[in-house]
């Protein structure tokens, strides 16, 4: 009797093990993923296109996925610095900093113009024809983190003394300031210029300067995720249906662009831009106030910058910091 009961018990346990082993196992949850995007001032409309991607990534990774917008590059840069974002749809300037400074991993190229360019825009009736004509003028730049609006324009301004520099939170604001006469010229991407200028029926613009091509934006993966998590996200995104990847704006079957040379340029400007601003009248006070708001304690460095501006000739500083003439 005992052996019979023991045999039945063993058979019961064995059958349970077999049935359990045959059933598919649920993937282990990787928790919460935050996908960062730069949406400027388009609000919730720009986030709608990520809905199918969000649902797909959540299902494939068995996680909670959130889409978090940053309305300019400066806000996005803060998220990158703190590695808040697990996945980032990054424009070129932001991507270069994220890769070089925070070791974000490039996965896929973004859709859109493959050869992005930065432009300096002016009103059609402006006397400004070239970069050289910007001396003594008021110019609008984008936020730090923007390749077309900030880094490349700084590079163009080699050897010039500007009357004033204003920071525009969005590319549209750049054109608004040019239209109203608040600034004489402004920097933004050529693609943004082409799409936004049609919104200003009362003002005609033209381009005074165009840069060489820069890399397209890229999808980035945070380095603070576990390797298995990274691989699961990468696999899911690479296998996404074309309509899902198309909505989100990336190319899953293409190699990420080579950022090596562009990173060298951006790193030079990123690491030295605090010094460069000391040579543009009126910019120093504005920039210092904004830095104090973002980074308490920055005021301690004010005297260093003031002394630097008195001691060093501007052109020599550019040569020292950027290694010669502009390349873009």
Tab-separated table of C-alpha atoms in Angstrom:
chain	number	residue	atom	x	y	z
A	1	UNK	CA	0.000	0.000	0.000
A	2	UNK	CA	2.771	2.366	0.923
A	3	UNK	CA	4.736	1.724	-2.256
A	4	UNK	CA	1.591	2.213	-4.361
A	5	UNK	CA	0.874	5.574	-2.751
A	6	UNK	CA	4.495	6.582	-3.191
A	7	UNK	CA	4.398	5.622	-6.855
A	8	UNK	CA	1.188	7.623	-7.432
A	9	UNK	CA	2.693	10.629	-5.680
A	10	UNK	CA	5.800	10.433	-7.850
A	11	UNK	CA	3.710	10.149	-10.987
A	12	UNK	CA	1.630	13.168	-9.908
A	13	UNK	CA	4.728	15.288	-9.289
A	14	UNK	CA	6.300	14.157	-12.556
A	15	UNK	CA	3.182	14.997	-14.561
A	16	UNK	CA	3.015	18.421	-12.910
A	17	UNK	CA	6.660	19.067	-13.763
A	18	UNK	CA	6.133	18.011	-17.384
A	19	UNK	CA	3.049	20.185	-17.792
A	20	UNK	CA	4.777	23.154	-16.223
A	21	UNK	CA	7.859	22.657	-18.343
A	22	UNK	CA	5.813	22.567	-21.540
A	23	UNK	CA	4.086	25.875	-20.857
A	24	UNK	CA	5.782	29.029	-22.198
A	25	UNK	CA	7.340	31.172	-19.484
A	26	UNK	CA	6.585	34.866	-19.181
A	27	UNK	CA	9.582	37.123	-19.865
A	28	UNK	CA	11.054	38.660	-16.767
A	29	UNK	CA	9.955	42.238	-16.334
A	30	UNK	CA	12.665	44.877	-16.696
A	31	UNK	CA	10.606	47.408	-14.773
A	32	UNK	CA	10.060	50.947	-15.981
A	33	UNK	CA	11.532	52.434	-19.144
A	34	UNK	CA	11.502	56.153	-19.878
A	35	UNK	CA	11.829	57.113	-23.528
A	36	UNK	CA	13.081	60.666	-23.989
A	37	UNK	CA	12.217	62.859	-26.980
A	38	UNK	CA	12.828	66.520	-27.837
A	39	UNK	CA	9.486	67.938	-28.951
A	40	UNK	CA	10.046	71.721	-28.699
A	41	UNK	CA	6.692	73.515	-28.354
A	42	UNK	CA	4.432	71.099	-30.246
A	43	UNK	CA	3.009	69.659	-27.022
A	44	UNK	CA	1.059	66.417	-26.842
A	45	UNK	CA	0.562	66.288	-30.619
A	46	UNK	CA	4.191	65.325	-31.130
A	47	UNK	CA	3.849	62.489	-28.601
A	48	UNK	CA	0.911	60.811	-30.340
A	49	UNK	CA	3.195	59.311	-32.977
A	50	UNK	CA	5.020	57.339	-30.265
A	51	UNK	CA	1.894	55.594	-28.937
A	52	UNK	CA	2.197	52.422	-31.023
A	53	UNK	CA	5.919	52.272	-30.342
A	54	UNK	CA	5.306	52.658	-26.611
A	55	UNK	CA	2.735	49.848	-26.554
A	56	UNK	CA	4.962	47.603	-28.665
A	57	UNK	CA	8.083	48.144	-26.533
A	58	UNK	CA	6.084	47.597	-23.339
A	59	UNK	CA	4.755	44.283	-24.641
A	60	UNK	CA	8.095	43.055	-25.964
A	61	UNK	CA	10.045	43.927	-22.799
A	62	UNK	CA	7.247	43.224	-20.312
A	63	UNK	CA	7.780	46.639	-18.768
A	64	UNK	CA	6.039	49.941	-18.151
A	65	UNK	CA	7.084	52.391	-20.866
A	66	UNK	CA	6.677	56.143	-20.561
A	67	UNK	CA	7.304	58.789	-23.216
A	68	UNK	CA	8.830	61.874	-21.626
A	69	UNK	CA	9.195	65.040	-23.721
A	70	UNK	CA	11.784	67.758	-23.257
A	71	UNK	CA	10.731	71.022	-24.833
A	72	UNK	CA	14.256	72.164	-25.671
A	73	UNK	CA	17.802	70.780	-25.700
A	74	UNK	CA	18.731	72.309	-22.352
A	75	UNK	CA	16.027	70.321	-20.564
A	76	UNK	CA	17.001	67.202	-22.495
A	77	UNK	CA	20.638	67.712	-21.544
A	78	UNK	CA	19.715	67.616	-17.857
A	79	UNK	CA	17.945	64.271	-18.355
A	80	UNK	CA	20.984	62.913	-20.192
A	81	UNK	CA	23.380	64.073	-17.487
A	82	UNK	CA	21.343	62.262	-14.817
A	83	UNK	CA	20.757	59.234	-17.089
A	84	UNK	CA	17.029	59.436	-16.451
A	85	UNK	CA	16.153	58.322	-19.963
A	86	UNK	CA	16.526	54.633	-20.850
A	87	UNK	CA	16.021	55.240	-24.573
A	88	UNK	CA	16.599	58.598	-26.271
A	89	UNK	CA	15.509	59.852	-29.678
A	90	UNK	CA	18.368	62.314	-29.848
A	91	UNK	CA	19.116	65.109	-32.327
A	92	UNK	CA	22.805	65.355	-33.346
A	93	UNK	CA	24.163	67.773	-30.732
A	94	UNK	CA	22.456	65.988	-27.864
A	95	UNK	CA	23.565	62.610	-29.221
A	96	UNK	CA	27.203	63.700	-29.397
A	97	UNK	CA	27.203	64.801	-25.745
A	98	UNK	CA	25.322	61.717	-24.570
A	99	UNK	CA	27.734	59.364	-26.336
A	100	UNK	CA	30.918	61.178	-25.341
A	101	UNK	CA	30.064	62.387	-21.839
A	102	UNK	CA	27.631	59.764	-20.523
A	103	UNK	CA	28.494	56.694	-22.649
A	104	UNK	CA	25.024	56.305	-24.158
A	105	UNK	CA	25.013	53.580	-26.805
A	106	UNK	CA	23.999	54.483	-30.401
A	107	UNK	CA	21.529	51.986	-31.860
A	108	UNK	CA	19.740	53.245	-34.978
A	109	UNK	CA	19.697	56.371	-37.152
A	110	UNK	CA	16.720	58.681	-37.021
A	111	UNK	CA	14.608	59.249	-40.101
A	112	UNK	CA	14.739	62.528	-41.979
A	113	UNK	CA	17.462	64.453	-43.742
A	114	UNK	CA	20.591	62.307	-43.989
A	115	UNK	CA	22.876	65.317	-44.392
A	116	UNK	CA	21.702	67.867	-41.824
A	117	UNK	CA	22.925	71.450	-42.069
A	118	UNK	CA	22.922	74.494	-39.840
A	119	UNK	CA	21.987	77.897	-41.266
A	120	UNK	CA	22.140	81.533	-40.233
A	121	UNK	CA	18.818	83.110	-41.207
A	122	UNK	CA	18.033	86.813	-41.670
A	123	UNK	CA	15.174	88.905	-43.008
A	124	UNK	CA	15.153	89.185	-46.782
A	125	UNK	CA	15.759	92.955	-46.583
A	126	UNK	CA	18.698	92.577	-44.163
A	127	UNK	CA	22.099	93.988	-45.228
A	128	UNK	CA	23.748	90.880	-43.760
A	129	UNK	CA	25.046	88.759	-46.636
A	130	UNK	CA	27.770	86.631	-45.021
A	131	UNK	CA	29.078	85.591	-41.605
A	132	UNK	CA	31.539	88.507	-41.698
A	133	UNK	CA	28.618	90.958	-41.667
A	134	UNK	CA	27.472	89.700	-38.241
A	135	UNK	CA	30.122	91.735	-36.422
A	136	UNK	CA	28.437	94.147	-34.008
A	137	UNK	CA	25.020	92.544	-34.594
A	138	UNK	CA	22.508	90.827	-32.317
A	139	UNK	CA	22.159	87.096	-32.991
A	140	UNK	CA	19.885	84.344	-31.648
A	141	UNK	CA	21.306	80.928	-30.825
A	142	UNK	CA	19.523	77.774	-29.738
A	143	UNK	CA	19.944	76.094	-26.391
A	144	UNK	CA	23.193	74.318	-25.432
A	145	UNK	CA	22.807	70.789	-26.758
A	146	UNK	CA	21.604	71.863	-30.203
A	147	UNK	CA	24.060	71.139	-32.996
A	148	UNK	CA	22.455	73.404	-35.600
A	149	UNK	CA	21.342	76.120	-33.205
A	150	UNK	CA	24.252	76.303	-30.775
A	151	UNK	CA	27.501	74.372	-31.399
A	152	UNK	CA	28.028	74.976	-35.105
A	153	UNK	CA	27.024	78.663	-34.950
A	154	UNK	CA	29.550	79.199	-32.154
A	155	UNK	CA	32.112	77.670	-34.468
A	156	UNK	CA	31.130	80.064	-37.260
A	157	UNK	CA	31.625	83.113	-35.042
A	158	UNK	CA	35.380	82.757	-35.092
A	159	UNK	CA	37.021	86.179	-35.000
A	160	UNK	CA	33.804	88.197	-34.596
A	161	UNK	CA	32.656	90.541	-31.834
A	162	UNK	CA	28.883	90.474	-31.470
A	163	UNK	CA	26.722	93.149	-29.867
A	164	UNK	CA	24.502	90.610	-28.131
A	165	UNK	CA	23.554	86.930	-28.136
A	166	UNK	CA	20.116	85.716	-27.105
A	167	UNK	CA	19.149	82.114	-26.429
A	168	UNK	CA	15.939	80.962	-28.090
A	169	UNK	CA	14.119	78.019	-26.484
A	170	UNK	CA	12.868	76.713	-29.854
A	171	UNK	CA	13.724	77.120	-33.561
A	172	UNK	CA	10.391	78.849	-34.111
A	173	UNK	CA	11.345	81.465	-31.532
A	174	UNK	CA	14.495	82.203	-33.559
A	175	UNK	CA	12.371	83.124	-36.597
A	176	UNK	CA	9.911	85.068	-34.431
A	177	UNK	CA	12.751	87.219	-33.098
A	178	UNK	CA	14.155	87.781	-36.598
A	179	UNK	CA	10.689	88.672	-37.886
A	180	UNK	CA	10.062	91.196	-35.097
A	181	UNK	CA	13.515	92.749	-35.379
A	182	UNK	CA	14.501	91.618	-31.884
A	183	UNK	CA	17.636	90.053	-33.395
A	184	UNK	CA	19.474	90.640	-36.658
A	185	UNK	CA	20.094	86.962	-37.386
A	186	UNK	CA	19.467	83.530	-35.915
A	187	UNK	CA	20.746	79.976	-36.103
A	188	UNK	CA	18.683	76.835	-36.692
A	189	UNK	CA	18.755	73.747	-38.898
A	190	UNK	CA	18.047	74.086	-42.605
A	191	UNK	CA	15.235	71.568	-42.321
A	192	UNK	CA	13.583	73.576	-39.511
A	193	UNK	CA	14.034	76.801	-41.473
A	194	UNK	CA	12.338	75.323	-44.551
A	195	UNK	CA	9.358	73.996	-42.582
A	196	UNK	CA	8.853	76.953	-40.219
A	197	UNK	CA	9.290	79.940	-42.521
A	198	UNK	CA	5.914	79.233	-44.156
A	199	UNK	CA	4.234	80.128	-40.845
A	200	UNK	CA	5.342	83.762	-41.206
A	201	UNK	CA	3.208	85.181	-43.990
A	202	UNK	CA	4.197	88.789	-43.250
A	203	UNK	CA	7.954	88.191	-43.250
A	204	UNK	CA	10.278	86.836	-45.887
A	205	UNK	CA	13.540	85.265	-44.791
A	206	UNK	CA	16.719	84.191	-46.518
A	207	UNK	CA	19.811	82.221	-45.542
A	208	UNK	CA	23.055	84.134	-45.010
A	209	UNK	CA	25.226	81.087	-44.287
A	210	UNK	CA	24.935	77.303	-44.582
A	211	UNK	CA	27.192	74.799	-42.846
A	212	UNK	CA	28.576	71.560	-44.171
A	213	UNK	CA	26.626	68.392	-43.464
A	214	UNK	CA	26.429	66.952	-39.963
A	215	UNK	CA	25.294	63.459	-38.850
A	216	UNK	CA	21.612	62.691	-38.559
A	217	UNK	CA	20.011	62.124	-35.158
A	218	UNK	CA	20.282	58.736	-33.496
A	219	UNK	CA	18.399	56.448	-31.092
A	220	UNK	CA	20.446	55.970	-27.918
A	221	UNK	CA	20.384	53.358	-25.170
A	222	UNK	CA	21.284	54.183	-21.572
A	223	UNK	CA	24.508	52.622	-20.227
A	224	UNK	CA	23.074	52.108	-16.737
A	225	UNK	CA	20.729	49.318	-17.882
A	226	UNK	CA	21.703	45.705	-17.325
A	227	UNK	CA	23.252	44.009	-20.406
A	228	UNK	CA	20.247	41.668	-20.725
A	229	UNK	CA	17.909	44.639	-20.580
A	230	UNK	CA	19.901	46.444	-23.240
A	231	UNK	CA	19.845	43.417	-25.510
A	232	UNK	CA	16.110	42.912	-25.086
A	233	UNK	CA	15.367	46.534	-25.966
A	234	UNK	CA	17.731	46.473	-28.934
A	235	UNK	CA	16.210	43.233	-30.257
A	236	UNK	CA	12.658	44.508	-29.840
A	237	UNK	CA	13.415	47.778	-31.636
A	238	UNK	CA	15.287	46.065	-34.467
A	239	UNK	CA	12.362	43.692	-35.068
A	240	UNK	CA	9.640	46.351	-34.913
A	241	UNK	CA	7.202	46.461	-37.829
A	242	UNK	CA	7.841	49.228	-40.346
A	243	UNK	CA	4.748	51.223	-39.358
A	244	UNK	CA	5.804	51.196	-35.678
A	245	UNK	CA	9.385	52.237	-36.386
A	246	UNK	CA	8.148	54.741	-38.955
A	247	UNK	CA	5.809	56.399	-36.450
A	248	UNK	CA	8.632	56.707	-33.931
A	249	UNK	CA	10.975	58.045	-36.607
A	250	UNK	CA	13.888	55.615	-36.667
A	251	UNK	CA	15.330	53.115	-39.182
A	252	UNK	CA	15.636	49.664	-37.530
A	253	UNK	CA	17.623	47.960	-40.291
A	254	UNK	CA	20.318	50.627	-40.667
A	255	UNK	CA	23.603	51.209	-38.894
A	256	UNK	CA	23.945	54.195	-36.551
A	257	UNK	CA	25.899	57.092	-38.116
A	258	UNK	CA	29.577	57.603	-37.297
A	259	UNK	CA	29.807	60.398	-34.725
A	260	UNK	CA	33.557	60.287	-34.107
A	261	UNK	CA	34.543	63.520	-35.873
A	262	UNK	CA	31.424	65.399	-34.835
A	263	UNK	CA	31.966	64.416	-31.193
A	264	UNK	CA	35.458	65.928	-31.319
A	265	UNK	CA	34.005	69.240	-32.439
A	266	UNK	CA	31.122	69.245	-29.950
A	267	UNK	CA	33.350	68.233	-27.037
A	268	UNK	CA	35.679	71.153	-27.724
A	269	UNK	CA	32.801	73.595	-27.769
A	270	UNK	CA	30.968	71.916	-24.875
A	271	UNK	CA	34.024	72.027	-22.628
A	272	UNK	CA	35.049	75.575	-23.546
A	273	UNK	CA	31.796	77.401	-24.248
A	274	UNK	CA	31.861	79.001	-20.788
A	275	UNK	CA	35.143	80.644	-21.787
A	276	UNK	CA	33.937	81.624	-25.233
A	277	UNK	CA	30.901	83.507	-23.963
A	278	UNK	CA	33.132	85.908	-22.075
A	279	UNK	CA	34.089	87.537	-25.362
A	280	UNK	CA	30.578	88.442	-26.462
A	281	UNK	CA	29.230	91.605	-24.787
A	282	UNK	CA	25.950	91.210	-22.886
A	283	UNK	CA	25.919	87.412	-23.146
A	284	UNK	CA	27.978	86.836	-20.020
A	285	UNK	CA	25.470	88.193	-17.512
A	286	UNK	CA	22.524	86.374	-19.083
A	287	UNK	CA	24.393	83.083	-19.311
A	288	UNK	CA	25.705	83.346	-15.752
A	289	UNK	CA	22.218	83.947	-14.361
A	290	UNK	CA	20.900	80.887	-16.167
A	291	UNK	CA	23.801	78.751	-15.000
A	292	UNK	CA	23.305	79.875	-11.398
A	293	UNK	CA	19.627	78.832	-11.666
A	294	UNK	CA	20.588	75.403	-13.008
A	295	UNK	CA	23.830	74.821	-11.118
A	296	UNK	CA	24.056	76.492	-7.660
A	297	UNK	CA	27.594	77.508	-6.846
A	298	UNK	CA	28.519	78.499	-10.403
A	299	UNK	CA	28.927	82.118	-9.229
A	300	UNK	CA	32.310	81.173	-7.702
A	301	UNK	CA	33.777	80.974	-11.195
A	302	UNK	CA	32.667	84.453	-12.312
A	303	UNK	CA	35.943	86.157	-11.427
A	304	UNK	CA	37.884	83.553	-13.383
A	305	UNK	CA	35.945	84.359	-16.546
A	306	UNK	CA	36.226	88.120	-16.037
A	307	UNK	CA	39.989	87.902	-15.593
A	308	UNK	CA	40.244	85.623	-18.620
A	309	UNK	CA	38.420	88.112	-20.836
A	310	UNK	CA	40.836	90.865	-19.822
A	311	UNK	CA	44.017	88.859	-20.367
A	312	UNK	CA	43.499	86.865	-23.558
A	313	UNK	CA	42.983	88.114	-27.083
A	314	UNK	CA	39.887	86.541	-28.578
A	315	UNK	CA	41.358	85.189	-31.789
A	316	UNK	CA	44.260	83.579	-29.963
A	317	UNK	CA	41.824	81.907	-27.585
A	318	UNK	CA	39.847	80.487	-30.503
A	319	UNK	CA	43.053	79.116	-31.990
A	320	UNK	CA	43.965	77.542	-28.670
A	321	UNK	CA	40.526	76.067	-27.960
A	322	UNK	CA	39.419	74.986	-31.405
A	323	UNK	CA	42.736	74.220	-33.009
A	324	UNK	CA	42.575	76.651	-35.912
A	325	UNK	CA	40.034	77.778	-38.484
A	326	UNK	CA	36.443	76.468	-38.544
A	327	UNK	CA	35.953	73.202	-40.424
A	328	UNK	CA	32.156	73.351	-40.812
